[in-house]
Coordinates of N, CA, C and O in Angstrom, one line a residue:
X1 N 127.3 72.2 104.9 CA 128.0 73.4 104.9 C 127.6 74.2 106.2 O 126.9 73.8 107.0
X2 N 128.1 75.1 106.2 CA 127.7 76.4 107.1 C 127.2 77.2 107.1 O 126.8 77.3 105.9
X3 N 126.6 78.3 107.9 CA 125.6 79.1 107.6 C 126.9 80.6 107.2 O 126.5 81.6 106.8
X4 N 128.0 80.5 107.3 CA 128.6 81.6 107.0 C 129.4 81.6 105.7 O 130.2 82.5 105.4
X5 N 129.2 80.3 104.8 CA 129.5 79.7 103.6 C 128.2 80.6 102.9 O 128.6 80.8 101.8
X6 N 127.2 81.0 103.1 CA 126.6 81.9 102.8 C 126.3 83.3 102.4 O 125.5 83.8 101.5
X7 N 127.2 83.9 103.1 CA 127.8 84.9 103.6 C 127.8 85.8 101.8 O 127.0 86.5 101.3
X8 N 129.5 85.4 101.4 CA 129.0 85.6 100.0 C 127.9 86.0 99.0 O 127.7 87.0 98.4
X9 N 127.3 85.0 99.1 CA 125.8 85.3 98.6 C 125.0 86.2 98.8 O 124.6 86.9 97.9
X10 N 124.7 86.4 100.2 CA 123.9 87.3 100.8 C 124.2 88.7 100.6 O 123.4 89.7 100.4
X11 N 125.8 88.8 100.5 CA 126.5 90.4 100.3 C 126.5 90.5 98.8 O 126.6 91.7 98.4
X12 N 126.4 89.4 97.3 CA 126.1 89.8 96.6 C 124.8 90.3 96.1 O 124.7 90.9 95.1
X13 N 123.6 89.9 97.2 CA 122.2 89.7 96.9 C 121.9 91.0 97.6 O 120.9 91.6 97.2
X14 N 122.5 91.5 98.6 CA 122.3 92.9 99.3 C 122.6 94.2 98.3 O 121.9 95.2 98.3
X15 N 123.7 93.9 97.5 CA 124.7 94.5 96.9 C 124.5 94.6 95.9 O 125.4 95.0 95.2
X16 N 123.1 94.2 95.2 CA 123.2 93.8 93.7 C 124.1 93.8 92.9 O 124.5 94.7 92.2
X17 N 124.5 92.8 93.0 CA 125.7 92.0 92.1 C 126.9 92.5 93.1 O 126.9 93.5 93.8
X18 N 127.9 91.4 93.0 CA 129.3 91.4 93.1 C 130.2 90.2 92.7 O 130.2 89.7 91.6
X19 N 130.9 89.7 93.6 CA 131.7 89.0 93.1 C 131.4 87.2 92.5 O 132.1 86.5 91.9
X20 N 129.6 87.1 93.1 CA 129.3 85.8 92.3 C 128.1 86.4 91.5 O 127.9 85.6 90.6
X21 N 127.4 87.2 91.5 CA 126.3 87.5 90.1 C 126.0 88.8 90.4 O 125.9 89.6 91.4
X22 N 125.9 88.8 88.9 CA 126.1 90.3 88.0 C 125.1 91.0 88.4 O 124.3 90.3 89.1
X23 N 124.6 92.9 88.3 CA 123.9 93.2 88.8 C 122.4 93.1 88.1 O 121.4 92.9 88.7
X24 N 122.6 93.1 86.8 CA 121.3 92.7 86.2 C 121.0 91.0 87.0 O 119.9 90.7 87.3
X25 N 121.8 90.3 87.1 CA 120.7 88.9 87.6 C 120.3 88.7 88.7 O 119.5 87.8 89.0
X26 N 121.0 89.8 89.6 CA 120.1 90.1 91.2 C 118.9 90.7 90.9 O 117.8 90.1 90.9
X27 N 119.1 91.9 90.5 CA 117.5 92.9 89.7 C 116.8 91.7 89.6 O 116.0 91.4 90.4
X28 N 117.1 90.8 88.5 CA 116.0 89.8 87.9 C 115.4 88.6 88.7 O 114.4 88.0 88.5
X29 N 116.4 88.3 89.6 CA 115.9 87.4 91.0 C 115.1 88.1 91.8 O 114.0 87.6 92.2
X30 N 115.5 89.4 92.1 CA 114.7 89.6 93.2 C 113.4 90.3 92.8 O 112.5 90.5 93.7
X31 N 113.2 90.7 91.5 CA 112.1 91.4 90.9 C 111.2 90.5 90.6 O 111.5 89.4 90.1
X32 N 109.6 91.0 91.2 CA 108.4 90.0 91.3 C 108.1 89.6 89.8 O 108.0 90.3 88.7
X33 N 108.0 88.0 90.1 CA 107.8 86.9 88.8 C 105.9 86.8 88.9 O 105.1 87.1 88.1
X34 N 105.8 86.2 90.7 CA 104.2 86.1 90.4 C 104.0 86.4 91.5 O 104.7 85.9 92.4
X35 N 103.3 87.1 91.8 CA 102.1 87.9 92.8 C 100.9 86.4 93.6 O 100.3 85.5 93.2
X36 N 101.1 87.0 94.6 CA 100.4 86.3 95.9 C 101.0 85.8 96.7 O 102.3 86.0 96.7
X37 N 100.5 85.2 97.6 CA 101.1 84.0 98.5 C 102.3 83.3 98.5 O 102.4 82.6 97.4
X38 N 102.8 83.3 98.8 CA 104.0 82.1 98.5 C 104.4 81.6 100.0 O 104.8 82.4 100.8
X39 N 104.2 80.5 100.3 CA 104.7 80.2 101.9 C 103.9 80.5 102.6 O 102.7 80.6 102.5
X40 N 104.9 80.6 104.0 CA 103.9 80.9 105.5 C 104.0 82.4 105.5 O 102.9 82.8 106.0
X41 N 104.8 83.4 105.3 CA 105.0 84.8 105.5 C 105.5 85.4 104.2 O 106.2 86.4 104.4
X42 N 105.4 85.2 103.4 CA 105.7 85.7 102.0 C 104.8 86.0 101.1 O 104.8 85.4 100.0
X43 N 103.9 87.2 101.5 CA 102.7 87.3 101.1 C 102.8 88.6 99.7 O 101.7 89.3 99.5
X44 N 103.9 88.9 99.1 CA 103.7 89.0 98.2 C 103.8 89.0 96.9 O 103.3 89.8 96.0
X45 N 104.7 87.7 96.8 CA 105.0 87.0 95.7 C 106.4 86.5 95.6 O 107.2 86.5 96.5
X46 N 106.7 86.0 94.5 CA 107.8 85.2 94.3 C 108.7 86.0 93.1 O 108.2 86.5 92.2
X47 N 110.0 85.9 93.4 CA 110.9 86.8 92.6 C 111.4 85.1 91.4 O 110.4 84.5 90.8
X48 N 112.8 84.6 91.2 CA 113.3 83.8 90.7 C 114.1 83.2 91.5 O 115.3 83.4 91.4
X49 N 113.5 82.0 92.9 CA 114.2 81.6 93.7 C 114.2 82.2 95.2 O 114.8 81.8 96.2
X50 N 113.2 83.2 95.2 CA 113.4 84.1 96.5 C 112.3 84.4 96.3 O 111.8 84.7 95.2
X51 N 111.4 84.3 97.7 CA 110.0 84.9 97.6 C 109.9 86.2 98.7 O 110.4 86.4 99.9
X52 N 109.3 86.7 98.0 CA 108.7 88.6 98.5 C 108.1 88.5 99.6 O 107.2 87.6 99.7
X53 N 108.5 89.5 100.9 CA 107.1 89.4 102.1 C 107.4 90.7 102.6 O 108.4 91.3 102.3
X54 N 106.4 91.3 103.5 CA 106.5 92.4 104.0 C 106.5 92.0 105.5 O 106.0 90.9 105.8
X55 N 107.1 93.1 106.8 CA 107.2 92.3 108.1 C 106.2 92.8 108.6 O 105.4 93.3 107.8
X56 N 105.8 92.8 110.0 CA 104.4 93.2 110.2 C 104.3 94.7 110.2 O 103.2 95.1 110.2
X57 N 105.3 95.5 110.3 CA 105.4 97.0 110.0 C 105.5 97.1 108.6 O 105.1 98.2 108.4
X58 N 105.6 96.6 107.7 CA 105.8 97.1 106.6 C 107.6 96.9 105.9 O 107.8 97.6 104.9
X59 N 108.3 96.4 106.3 CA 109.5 96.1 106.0 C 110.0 95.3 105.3 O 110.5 94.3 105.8
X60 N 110.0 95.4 104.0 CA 110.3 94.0 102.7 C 111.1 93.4 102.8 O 112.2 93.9 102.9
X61 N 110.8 91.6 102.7 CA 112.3 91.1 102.9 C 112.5 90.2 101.7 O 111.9 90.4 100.6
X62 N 113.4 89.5 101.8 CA 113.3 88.4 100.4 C 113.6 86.9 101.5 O 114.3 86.9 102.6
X63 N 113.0 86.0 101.0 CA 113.5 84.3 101.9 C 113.6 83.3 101.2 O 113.0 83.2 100.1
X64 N 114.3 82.6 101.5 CA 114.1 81.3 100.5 C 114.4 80.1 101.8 O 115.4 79.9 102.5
X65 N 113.4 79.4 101.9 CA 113.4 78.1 103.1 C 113.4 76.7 102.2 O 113.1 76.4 101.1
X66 N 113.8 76.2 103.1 CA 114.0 74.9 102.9 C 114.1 73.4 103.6 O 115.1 73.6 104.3
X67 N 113.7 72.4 103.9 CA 113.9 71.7 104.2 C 113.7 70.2 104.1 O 113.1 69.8 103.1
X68 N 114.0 69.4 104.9 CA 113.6 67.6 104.7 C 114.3 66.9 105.7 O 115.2 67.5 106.3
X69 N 113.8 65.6 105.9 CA 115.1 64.4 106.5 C 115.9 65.1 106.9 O 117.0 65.1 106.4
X70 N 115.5 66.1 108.2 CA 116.2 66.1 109.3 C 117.2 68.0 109.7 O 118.2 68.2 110.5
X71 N 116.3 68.9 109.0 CA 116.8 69.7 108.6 C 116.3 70.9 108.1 O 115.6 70.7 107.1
X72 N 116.3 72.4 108.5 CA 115.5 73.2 108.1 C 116.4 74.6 107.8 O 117.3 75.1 108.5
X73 N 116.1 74.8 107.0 CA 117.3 76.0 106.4 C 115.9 77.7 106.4 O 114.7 77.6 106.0
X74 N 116.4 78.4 106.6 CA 115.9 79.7 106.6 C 117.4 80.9 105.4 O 118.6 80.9 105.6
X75 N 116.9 81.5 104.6 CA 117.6 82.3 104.0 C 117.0 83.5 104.1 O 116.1 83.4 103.4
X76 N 117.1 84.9 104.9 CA 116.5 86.0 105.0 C 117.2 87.4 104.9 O 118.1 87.6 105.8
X77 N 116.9 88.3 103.8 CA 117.8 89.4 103.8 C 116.7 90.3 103.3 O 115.9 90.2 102.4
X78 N 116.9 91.4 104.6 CA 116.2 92.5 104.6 C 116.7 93.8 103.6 O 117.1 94.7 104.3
X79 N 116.7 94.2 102.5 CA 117.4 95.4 101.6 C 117.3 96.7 102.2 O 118.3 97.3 102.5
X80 N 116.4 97.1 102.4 CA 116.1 98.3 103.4 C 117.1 98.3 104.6 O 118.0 99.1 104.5
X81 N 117.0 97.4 105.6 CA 118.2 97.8 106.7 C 119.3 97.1 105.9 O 120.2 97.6 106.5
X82 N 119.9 96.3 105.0 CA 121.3 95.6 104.7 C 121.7 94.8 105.5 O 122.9 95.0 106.0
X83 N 121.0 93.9 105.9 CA 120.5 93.0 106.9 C 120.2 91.7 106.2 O 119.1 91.5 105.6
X84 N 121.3 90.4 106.2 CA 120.6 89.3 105.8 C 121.5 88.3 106.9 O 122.4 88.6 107.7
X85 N 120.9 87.0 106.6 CA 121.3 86.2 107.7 C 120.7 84.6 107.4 O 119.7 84.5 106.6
X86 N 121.1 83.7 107.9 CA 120.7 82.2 107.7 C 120.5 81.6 108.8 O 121.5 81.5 109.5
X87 N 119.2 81.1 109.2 CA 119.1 80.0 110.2 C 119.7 78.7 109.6 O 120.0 78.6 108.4
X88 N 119.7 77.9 110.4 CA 119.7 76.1 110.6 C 119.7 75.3 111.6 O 120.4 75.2 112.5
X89 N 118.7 74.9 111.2 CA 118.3 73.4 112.2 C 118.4 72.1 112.0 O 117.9 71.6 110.9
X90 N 118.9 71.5 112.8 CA 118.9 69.8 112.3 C 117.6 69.2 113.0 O 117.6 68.2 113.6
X91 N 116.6 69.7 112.8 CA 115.1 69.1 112.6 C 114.1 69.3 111.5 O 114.6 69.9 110.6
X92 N 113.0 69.0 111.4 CA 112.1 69.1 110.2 C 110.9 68.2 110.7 O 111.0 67.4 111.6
X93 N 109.9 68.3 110.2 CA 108.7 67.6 110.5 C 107.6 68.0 109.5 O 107.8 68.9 108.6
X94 N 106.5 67.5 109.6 CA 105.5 67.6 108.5 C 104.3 68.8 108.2 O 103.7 69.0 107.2
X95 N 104.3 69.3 109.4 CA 103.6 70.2 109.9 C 104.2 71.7 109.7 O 103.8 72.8 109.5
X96 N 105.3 71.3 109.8 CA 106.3 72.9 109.1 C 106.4 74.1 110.4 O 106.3 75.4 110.5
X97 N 106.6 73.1 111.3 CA 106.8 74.0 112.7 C 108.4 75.0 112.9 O 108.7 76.2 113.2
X98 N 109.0 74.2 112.6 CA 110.3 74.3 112.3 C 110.3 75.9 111.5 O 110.5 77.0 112.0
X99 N 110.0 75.4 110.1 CA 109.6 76.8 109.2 C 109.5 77.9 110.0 O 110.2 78.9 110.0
X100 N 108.2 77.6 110.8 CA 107.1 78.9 111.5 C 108.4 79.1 112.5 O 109.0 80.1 112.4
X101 N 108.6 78.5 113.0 CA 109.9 79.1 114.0 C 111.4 79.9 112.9 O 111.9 81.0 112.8
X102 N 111.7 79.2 112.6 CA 112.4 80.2 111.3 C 112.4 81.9 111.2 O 113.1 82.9 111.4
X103 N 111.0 81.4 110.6 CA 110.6 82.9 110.7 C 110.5 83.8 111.8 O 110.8 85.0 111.8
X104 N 110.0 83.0 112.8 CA 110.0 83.8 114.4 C 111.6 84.9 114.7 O 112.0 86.0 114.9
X105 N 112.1 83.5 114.4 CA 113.9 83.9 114.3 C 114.2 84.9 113.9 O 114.9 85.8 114.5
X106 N 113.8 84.9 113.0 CA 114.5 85.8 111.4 C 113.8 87.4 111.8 O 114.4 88.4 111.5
X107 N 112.7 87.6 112.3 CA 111.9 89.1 112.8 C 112.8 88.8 114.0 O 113.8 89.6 114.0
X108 N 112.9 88.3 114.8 CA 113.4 88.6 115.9 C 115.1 89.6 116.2 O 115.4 90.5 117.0
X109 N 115.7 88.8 115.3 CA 116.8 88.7 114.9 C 117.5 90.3 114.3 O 118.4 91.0 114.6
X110 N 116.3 90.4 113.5 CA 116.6 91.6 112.1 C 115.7 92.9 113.0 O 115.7 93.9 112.3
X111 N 115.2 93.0 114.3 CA 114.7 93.8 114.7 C 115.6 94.1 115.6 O 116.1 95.2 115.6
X112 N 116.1 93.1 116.4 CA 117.5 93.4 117.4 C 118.3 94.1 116.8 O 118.6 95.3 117.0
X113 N 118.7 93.1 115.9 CA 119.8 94.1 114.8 C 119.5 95.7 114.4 O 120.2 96.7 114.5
X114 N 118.3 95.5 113.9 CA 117.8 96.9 113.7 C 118.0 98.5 114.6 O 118.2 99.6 114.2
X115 N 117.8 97.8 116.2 CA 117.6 99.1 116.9 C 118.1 99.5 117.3 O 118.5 98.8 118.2
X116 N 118.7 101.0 117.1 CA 120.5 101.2 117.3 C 120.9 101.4 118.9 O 121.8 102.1 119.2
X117 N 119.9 100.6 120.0 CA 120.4 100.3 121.5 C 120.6 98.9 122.0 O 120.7 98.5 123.2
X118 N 120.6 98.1 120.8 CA 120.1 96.8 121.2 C 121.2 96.2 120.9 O 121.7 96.4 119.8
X119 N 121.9 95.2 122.0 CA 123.1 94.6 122.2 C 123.7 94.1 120.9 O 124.9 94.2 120.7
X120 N 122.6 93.3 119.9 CA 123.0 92.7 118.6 C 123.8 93.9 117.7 O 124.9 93.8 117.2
X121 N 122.9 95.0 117.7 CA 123.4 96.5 116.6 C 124.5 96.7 116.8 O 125.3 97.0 115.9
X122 N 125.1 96.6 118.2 CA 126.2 96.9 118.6 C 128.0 96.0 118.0 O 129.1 96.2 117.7
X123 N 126.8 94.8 118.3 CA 127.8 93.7 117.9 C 127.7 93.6 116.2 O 128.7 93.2 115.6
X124 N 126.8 93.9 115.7 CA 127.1 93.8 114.2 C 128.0 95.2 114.0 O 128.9 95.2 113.3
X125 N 127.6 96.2 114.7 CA 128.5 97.5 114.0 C 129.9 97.0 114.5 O 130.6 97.2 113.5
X126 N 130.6 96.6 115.5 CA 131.5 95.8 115.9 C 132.2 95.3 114.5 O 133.3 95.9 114.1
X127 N 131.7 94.3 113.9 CA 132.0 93.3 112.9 C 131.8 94.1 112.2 O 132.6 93.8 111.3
X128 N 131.3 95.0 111.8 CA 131.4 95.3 110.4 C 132.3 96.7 110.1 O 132.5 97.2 109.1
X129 N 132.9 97.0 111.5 CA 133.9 98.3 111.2 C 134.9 97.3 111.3 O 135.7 97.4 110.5
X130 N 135.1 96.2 112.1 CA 136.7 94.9 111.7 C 136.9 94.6 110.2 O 138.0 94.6 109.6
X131 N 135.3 94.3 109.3 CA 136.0 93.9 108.5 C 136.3 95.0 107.4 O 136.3 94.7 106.2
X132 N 136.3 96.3 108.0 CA 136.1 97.8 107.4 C 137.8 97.5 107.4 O 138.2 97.2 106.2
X133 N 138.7 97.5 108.0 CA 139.9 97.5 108.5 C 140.7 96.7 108.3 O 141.9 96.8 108.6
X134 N 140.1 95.4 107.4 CA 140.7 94.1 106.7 C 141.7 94.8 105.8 O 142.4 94.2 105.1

């Protein structure tokens, strides 16, 4: 698939609930199942499918990674800014470098996006007053 076959998801998961799950079953995904660790950056637990992390300021996100044979998927949406997004890679390895870069991505990314002078903010407010006009 694509990373914008995603898309969907992420605006129901921002949105608590819409057009693929209800608002109570976002609440219940994204609400902490178990406390601690989970991963490389998801240090404060695991929801149902999506694990909890804070960024190095303090900015909560939710992720769900993935990968194998040949391929690394990143899932990250920030609730606070309304900010989510998907990497992918057609690599993978054992050491979970890939991953650790993922995440690199994903702060880099959601910080650009974040700062309302930075070329990315521009271009998402772009796209998101087009599809205001749909």
């Amino acid at each position: 698939g694509k990373a914008s076959d995603f898309a969907p998801l992420i605006h129901s998961m921002l949105n608590e609930g819409g057009s693929l799950l209800r608002k109570d079953t976002v609440i219940d995904m994204l609400s902490l199942k178990n406390e601690g660790q989970i991963g490389i950056e998801s240090k404060i637990g695991a929801g149902i499918g999506w694990k909890i992390g804070r960024t190095h300021d303090g900015r909560r996100f939710y992720n769900h990674e993935g990968g194998g044979g040949g391929f690394t998927t990143e899932i990250r949406m920030y609730p606070d800014s309304d900010v989510g997004f998907v990497v992918m890679m057609n690599t993978w390895s054992l050491n979970m470098a890939e991953v650790k870069l993922a995440h690199i991505v994903c702060e880099i990314v959601h910080e650009s996006a974040c700062h309302p002078d930075s070329f990315l903010h521009s271009q998402l407010r772009v796209c998101s007053e087009a599809e205001l006009e749909k």
